[in-house]
mmCIF file of C-alpha atoms in Angstrom:
data_model
loop_
_atom_site.group_PDB
_atom_site.id
_atom_site.type_symbol
_atom_site.label_atom_id
_atom_site.label_comp_id
_atom_site.label_asym_id
_atom_site.label_seq_id
_atom_site.Cartn_x
_atom_site.Cartn_y
_atom_site.Cartn_z
ATOM 1 C CA MET A 8 0.165 -0.029 -0.383
ATOM 2 C CA LEU A 9 2.623 2.427 0.744
ATOM 3 C CA ALA A 10 5.701 2.082 -0.502
ATOM 4 C CA ILE A 11 8.657 4.446 0.334
ATOM 5 C CA ASP A 12 12.363 3.497 -1.761
ATOM 6 C CA GLN A 13 15.581 5.416 -1.135
ATOM 7 C CA LEU A 14 14.650 8.045 1.142
ATOM 8 C CA GLU A 15 15.972 11.655 1.926
ATOM 9 C CA VAL A 16 14.749 14.199 3.787
ATOM 10 C CA VAL A 17 16.500 17.943 5.139
ATOM 11 C CA TYR A 18 14.936 20.411 7.072
ATOM 12 C CA GLU A 19 16.253 24.622 6.724
ATOM 13 C CA GLY A 20 18.218 23.607 3.508
ATOM 14 C CA ILE A 21 21.138 21.942 6.453
ATOM 15 C CA ILE A 22 19.814 19.875 8.184
ATOM 16 C CA VAL A 23 19.798 15.671 7.290
ATOM 17 C CA ALA A 24 16.788 13.758 8.926
ATOM 18 C CA LEU A 25 16.612 11.259 6.089
ATOM 19 C CA ARG A 26 19.012 9.050 4.485
ATOM 20 C CA GLY A 27 17.705 7.323 2.255
ATOM 21 C CA VAL A 28 15.453 5.071 3.681
ATOM 22 C CA THR A 29 13.736 2.750 1.929
ATOM 23 C CA LEU A 30 10.518 0.520 3.969
ATOM 24 C CA ARG A 31 7.620 -1.109 2.705
ATOM 25 C CA VAL A 32 4.255 -1.117 4.319
ATOM 26 C CA PRO A 33 1.595 -3.876 2.962
ATOM 27 C CA ARG A 34 -1.826 -3.051 2.417
ATOM 28 C CA GLY A 35 -3.975 -4.961 5.746
ATOM 29 C CA GLU A 36 -0.430 -5.126 8.191
ATOM 30 C CA ILE A 37 0.681 -2.770 10.949
ATOM 31 C CA VAL A 38 4.426 -2.218 10.005
ATOM 32 C CA ALA A 39 6.562 -0.744 13.203
ATOM 33 C CA LEU A 40 9.155 2.227 12.979
ATOM 34 C CA LEU A 41 11.367 1.466 15.552
ATOM 35 C CA GLY A 42 14.341 3.676 17.322
ATOM 36 C CA ALA A 43 15.309 6.115 19.597
ATOM 37 C CA ASN A 44 14.836 9.921 19.800
ATOM 38 C CA GLY A 45 16.069 12.046 16.554
ATOM 39 C CA ALA A 46 16.382 8.577 14.490
ATOM 40 C CA GLY A 47 14.175 9.954 11.917
ATOM 41 C CA LYS A 48 10.571 7.658 12.519
ATOM 42 C CA THR A 49 8.754 10.915 12.930
ATOM 43 C CA THR A 50 10.122 13.179 9.916
ATOM 44 C CA THR A 51 9.765 8.907 7.850
ATOM 45 C CA LEU A 52 5.547 9.663 9.261
ATOM 46 C CA LYS A 53 5.177 13.541 8.688
ATOM 47 C CA ALA A 54 6.799 12.762 4.807
ATOM 48 C CA ALA A 55 4.700 9.862 4.295
ATOM 49 C CA ALA A 56 1.513 12.171 5.336
ATOM 50 C CA GLY A 57 2.842 15.245 3.206
ATOM 51 C CA LEU A 58 3.325 17.518 6.228
ATOM 52 C CA LEU A 59 6.967 18.297 6.153
ATOM 53 C CA PRO A 60 6.662 22.037 4.596
ATOM 54 C CA ALA A 61 5.096 23.224 7.835
ATOM 55 C CA GLU A 62 8.424 22.162 9.100
ATOM 56 C CA ARG A 63 10.419 23.632 6.748
ATOM 57 C CA GLY A 64 11.506 20.225 5.646
ATOM 58 C CA ALA A 65 11.892 19.173 2.549
ATOM 59 C CA ILE A 66 12.345 15.583 0.210
ATOM 60 C CA THR A 67 15.435 16.470 -1.824
ATOM 61 C CA ARG A 68 15.413 12.723 -3.153
ATOM 62 C CA GLY A 69 13.776 9.434 -3.544
ATOM 63 C CA SER A 70 10.503 8.570 -4.062
ATOM 64 C CA ILE A 71 6.514 7.955 -1.746
ATOM 65 C CA MET A 72 4.204 5.499 -4.028
ATOM 66 C CA LEU A 73 0.723 5.215 -2.166
ATOM 67 C CA ASP A 74 -0.811 1.929 -4.129
ATOM 68 C CA ASP A 75 1.553 2.392 -6.724
ATOM 69 C CA ARG A 76 0.887 5.816 -7.682
ATOM 70 C CA ASP A 77 3.564 8.218 -7.154
ATOM 71 C CA ALA A 78 2.353 10.650 -3.909
ATOM 72 C CA THR A 79 5.716 12.276 -3.501
ATOM 73 C CA TYR A 80 4.297 15.927 -3.676
ATOM 74 C CA ASP A 81 1.058 15.443 -3.180
ATOM 75 C CA ALA A 82 -1.339 18.136 -0.799
ATOM 76 C CA PRO A 83 -1.238 16.672 2.470
ATOM 77 C CA ARG A 84 -5.227 17.679 1.699
ATOM 78 C CA GLU A 85 -4.796 14.858 -1.414
ATOM 79 C CA ARG A 86 -3.353 12.378 1.203
ATOM 80 C CA VAL A 87 -6.369 12.595 3.125
ATOM 81 C CA ARG A 88 -8.339 12.021 -0.174
ATOM 82 C CA ARG A 89 -7.263 8.220 -0.911
ATOM 83 C CA GLY A 90 -7.541 7.301 3.611
ATOM 84 C CA VAL A 91 -3.876 8.321 4.770
ATOM 85 C CA VAL A 92 -3.938 9.571 7.853
ATOM 86 C CA GLN A 93 -1.318 10.775 10.533
ATOM 87 C CA VAL A 94 -1.586 10.570 14.265
ATOM 88 C CA LEU A 95 -0.053 13.390 16.266
ATOM 89 C CA GLU A 96 2.813 12.425 18.138
ATOM 90 C CA GLY A 97 1.505 14.802 21.822
ATOM 91 C CA ARG A 98 -1.800 13.740 21.663
ATOM 92 C CA ARG A 99 -3.008 16.635 20.640
ATOM 93 C CA CYS A 100 -6.652 18.120 20.557
ATOM 94 C CA PHE A 101 -8.694 20.962 20.677
ATOM 95 C CA ALA A 102 -8.745 22.009 24.592
ATOM 96 C CA GLN A 103 -11.896 23.872 24.763
ATOM 97 C CA LEU A 104 -14.081 21.664 22.858
ATOM 98 C CA THR A 105 -15.476 18.876 24.242
ATOM 99 C CA VAL A 106 -14.531 15.207 23.552
ATOM 100 C CA GLU A 107 -17.288 14.870 20.875
ATOM 101 C CA GLU A 108 -16.959 18.248 19.160
ATOM 102 C CA ASN A 109 -13.449 17.430 18.516
ATOM 103 C CA LEU A 110 -14.558 13.697 17.077
ATOM 104 C CA ARG A 111 -17.192 15.447 15.067
ATOM 105 C CA ALA A 112 -14.432 18.627 13.593
ATOM 106 C CA ALA A 113 -12.583 15.731 12.192
ATOM 107 C CA GLY A 114 -15.955 13.690 10.293
ATOM 108 C CA ARG A 115 -19.484 13.765 10.445
ATOM 109 C CA ASP A 116 -20.873 10.991 10.070
ATOM 110 C CA PRO A 117 -23.012 9.354 12.435
ATOM 111 C CA ARG A 118 -22.228 5.465 12.147
ATOM 112 C CA ALA A 119 -18.241 6.235 12.021
ATOM 113 C CA LEU A 120 -19.646 8.629 14.861
ATOM 114 C CA GLU A 121 -20.273 5.523 16.957
ATOM 115 C CA ARG A 122 -17.541 2.709 15.800
ATOM 116 C CA VAL A 123 -15.027 5.104 17.853
ATOM 117 C CA TYR A 124 -17.060 4.915 21.068
ATOM 118 C CA ALA A 125 -17.867 1.159 20.686
ATOM 119 C CA TYR A 126 -13.543 1.230 20.151
ATOM 120 C CA PHE A 127 -13.545 3.632 23.139
ATOM 121 C CA PRO A 128 -16.205 3.307 25.692
ATOM 122 C CA ARG A 129 -13.992 6.138 27.789
ATOM 123 C CA LEU A 130 -14.790 8.537 24.992
ATOM 124 C CA ALA A 131 -18.755 7.756 25.180
ATOM 125 C CA GLU A 132 -18.870 8.288 28.017
ATOM 126 C CA LYS A 133 -17.025 11.866 28.537
ATOM 127 C CA ARG A 134 -18.887 12.568 24.820
ATOM 128 C CA ARG A 135 -19.859 16.091 26.647
ATOM 129 C CA LEU A 136 -16.499 16.951 28.752
ATOM 130 C CA GLN A 137 -14.474 19.230 27.270
ATOM 131 C CA ALA A 138 -11.119 17.816 25.756
ATOM 132 C CA GLY A 139 -8.703 19.287 28.165
ATOM 133 C CA TYR A 140 -9.757 18.135 31.479
ATOM 134 C CA THR A 141 -9.657 14.380 29.928
ATOM 135 C CA SER A 142 -6.716 12.610 30.927
ATOM 136 C CA GLY A 143 -3.688 12.158 28.207
ATOM 137 C CA GLY A 144 -4.442 8.304 28.102
ATOM 138 C CA GLU A 145 -7.858 9.769 26.794
ATOM 139 C CA GLN A 146 -6.281 12.315 25.015
ATOM 140 C CA GLN A 147 -4.649 9.203 22.882
ATOM 141 C CA MET A 148 -7.576 7.888 22.478
ATOM 142 C CA LEU A 149 -9.120 11.320 21.458
ATOM 143 C CA ALA A 150 -6.724 11.510 19.088
ATOM 144 C CA ILE A 151 -7.248 7.942 17.304
ATOM 145 C CA GLY A 152 -10.771 8.885 17.164
ATOM 146 C CA ARG A 153 -11.045 11.284 15.222
ATOM 147 C CA ALA A 154 -8.620 9.923 13.128
ATOM 148 C CA LEU A 155 -10.224 7.161 12.866
ATOM 149 C CA MET A 156 -13.652 9.369 11.672
ATOM 150 C CA THR A 157 -12.283 9.545 8.381
ATOM 151 C CA SER A 158 -12.148 6.172 7.957
ATOM 152 C CA PRO A 159 -8.269 5.397 7.234
ATOM 153 C CA ARG A 160 -7.057 2.922 5.236
ATOM 154 C CA LEU A 161 -3.939 3.748 6.159
ATOM 155 C CA LEU A 162 -3.049 4.952 10.022
ATOM 156 C CA LEU A 163 0.096 6.632 10.701
ATOM 157 C CA LEU A 164 0.679 5.982 14.564
ATOM 158 C CA ASP A 165 3.593 8.610 16.036
ATOM 159 C CA GLU A 166 4.866 7.497 19.568
ATOM 160 C CA PRO A 167 1.369 6.932 20.852
ATOM 161 C CA SER A 168 2.519 4.822 24.381
ATOM 162 C CA MET A 169 4.843 8.241 25.381
ATOM 163 C CA GLY A 170 4.238 9.340 28.289
ATOM 164 C CA LEU A 171 0.864 6.525 29.486
ATOM 165 C CA ALA A 172 0.914 4.228 32.068
ATOM 166 C CA PRO A 173 1.616 0.737 30.961
ATOM 167 C CA ARG A 174 -2.186 -0.258 31.706
ATOM 168 C CA ILE A 175 -3.088 2.591 29.515
ATOM 169 C CA VAL A 176 -1.057 1.528 27.605
ATOM 170 C CA ALA A 177 -1.729 -1.463 26.358
ATOM 171 C CA SER A 178 -5.377 -0.972 26.130
ATOM 172 C CA ILE A 179 -4.175 1.675 23.271
ATOM 173 C CA PHE A 180 -1.964 -1.629 21.083
ATOM 174 C CA GLU A 181 -5.584 -4.229 21.900
ATOM 175 C CA ILE A 182 -7.551 -1.154 19.847
ATOM 176 C CA VAL A 183 -4.643 -0.625 17.436
ATOM 177 C CA ALA A 184 -4.378 -4.638 16.702
ATOM 178 C CA ALA A 185 -8.259 -4.363 16.878
ATOM 179 C CA LEU A 186 -8.950 -2.139 14.514
ATOM 180 C CA ASN A 187 -6.502 -3.771 11.747
ATOM 181 C CA ARG A 188 -8.315 -7.695 11.977
ATOM 182 C CA ASP A 189 -11.732 -5.794 12.159
ATOM 183 C CA GLN A 190 -11.854 -3.299 10.050
ATOM 184 C CA GLY A 191 -8.608 -4.428 7.627
ATOM 185 C CA THR A 192 -6.831 -0.712 8.903
ATOM 186 C CA THR A 193 -2.996 -0.739 7.610
ATOM 187 C CA ILE A 194 -0.703 1.374 9.661
ATOM 188 C CA LEU A 195 2.583 2.842 10.533
ATOM 189 C CA LEU A 196 3.298 2.917 13.515
ATOM 190 C CA ALA A 197 6.904 4.777 15.361
ATOM 191 C CA GLU A 198 7.519 3.876 18.213
ATOM 192 C CA GLN A 199 10.694 3.389 21.080
ATOM 193 C CA ASN A 200 9.141 0.755 22.453
ATOM 194 C CA ALA A 201 10.379 -1.381 20.915
ATOM 195 C CA THR A 202 8.855 -4.798 23.007
ATOM 196 C CA LEU A 203 5.256 -3.587 22.993
ATOM 197 C CA ALA A 204 5.564 -2.634 18.866
ATOM 198 C CA LEU A 205 7.403 -5.846 17.934
ATOM 199 C CA LYS A 206 4.334 -8.091 20.111
ATOM 200 C CA TYR A 207 1.631 -6.192 17.785
ATOM 201 C CA ALA A 208 3.112 -5.740 14.372
ATOM 202 C CA HIS A 209 3.863 -7.794 11.353
ATOM 203 C CA HIS A 210 6.760 -6.242 10.531
ATOM 204 C CA GLY A 211 9.126 -3.674 11.358
ATOM 205 C CA TYR A 212 11.946 -1.221 10.807
ATOM 206 C CA LEU A 213 14.497 -0.033 12.325
ATOM 207 C CA LEU A 214 16.249 3.384 12.171
ATOM 208 C CA GLU A 215 19.437 4.923 13.321
ATOM 209 C CA ASN A 216 20.328 8.703 12.325
ATOM 210 C CA GLY A 217 17.918 8.510 9.775
ATOM 211 C CA ARG A 218 19.238 5.462 8.012
ATOM 212 C CA VAL A 219 17.283 1.673 8.726
ATOM 213 C CA VAL A 220 19.490 -0.909 10.360
ATOM 214 C CA ALA A 221 17.487 -3.821 10.121
ATOM 215 C CA SER A 222 14.271 -4.918 8.549
ATOM 216 C CA GLY A 223 12.172 -8.123 8.507
ATOM 217 C CA SER A 224 9.301 -9.852 10.336
ATOM 218 C CA ALA A 225 8.449 -8.421 13.816
ATOM 219 C CA ALA A 226 9.737 -12.898 14.806
ATOM 220 C CA GLU A 227 12.653 -11.980 12.569
ATOM 221 C CA LEU A 228 13.643 -9.298 14.371
ATOM 222 C CA ARG A 229 12.112 -10.502 18.273
ATOM 223 C CA ALA A 230 15.216 -13.626 17.702
ATOM 224 C CA ARG A 231 17.822 -11.499 16.675
ATOM 225 C CA GLU A 232 20.443 -10.407 19.430
ATOM 226 C CA ASP A 233 21.639 -6.945 18.593
ATOM 227 C CA VAL A 234 17.760 -6.148 18.231
ATOM 228 C CA ARG A 235 17.125 -8.463 21.443
ATOM 229 C CA SER A 236 20.389 -6.723 23.156
ATOM 230 C CA PHE A 237 20.367 -3.151 22.268
ATOM 231 C CA TYR A 238 16.470 -2.119 21.740
ATOM 232 C CA LEU A 239 14.550 -5.160 23.953
ATOM 233 C CA GLY A 240 17.528 -4.892 26.652
ATOM 234 C CA ILE A 241 17.388 -8.289 27.158
ATOM 235 C CA ASP A 242 20.634 -10.561 26.591
ATOM 236 C CA ARG A 243 21.876 -14.389 25.950
ATOM 237 C CA HIS A 244 22.100 -14.872 29.734
ATOM 238 C CA GLU A 245 18.852 -13.346 30.310
ATOM 239 C CA SER A 246 17.242 -14.489 27.255
ATOM 240 C CA ARG A 247 17.815 -18.463 28.361
ATOM 241 C CA ALA A 248 15.774 -17.674 31.583
ATOM 242 C CA VAL A 249 12.485 -15.930 29.045
#
């Protein structure tokens, strides 16, 4: 569904953020984009969503294909029309609007609204509450729910676990998996928590300094000793006891 080839991105004409990134996101699958802060995960997602110009970023080499059609320089609105929607890092919402007003700002389909409430019952319970008074976990649910109001075909999730309690993170990832399983939503997920991401993803890519340094199925990446040691925090001796 999404094919990125040899992508190079530069910010403000001098800062190279991506250095020849190539990856594939098959239709109907969850692909994890892993790496530390500054590795290039967010830049990759924003390139796929067409949001780089808003941050003085530009694609200087490479291509982005959506459904085998060149979308490298398509405007964000065109990508949204084609079903590509990004949930930005940081649980962004309209704090002065209610939960339901936030959702309706993204779409008016009542069936989509009820579907969001079915996946996120806590949002239904707080639909009349101003979003700024909800918890961090509820705001992350709201950000994802707002994206779902557009019935996306490709959902770009940026660091959904950031700053949240483990119990809330587990709940959100279970819902993400259910969206993929039940709705067939294709998902590209940028996440620092490699252990968690590889639990739910089908495939994964590891980024370092704007380059892909490893890729494969989630099972293959979990089995690699270098990945287990550096990204998952499991050394050879611990792995025998797990």
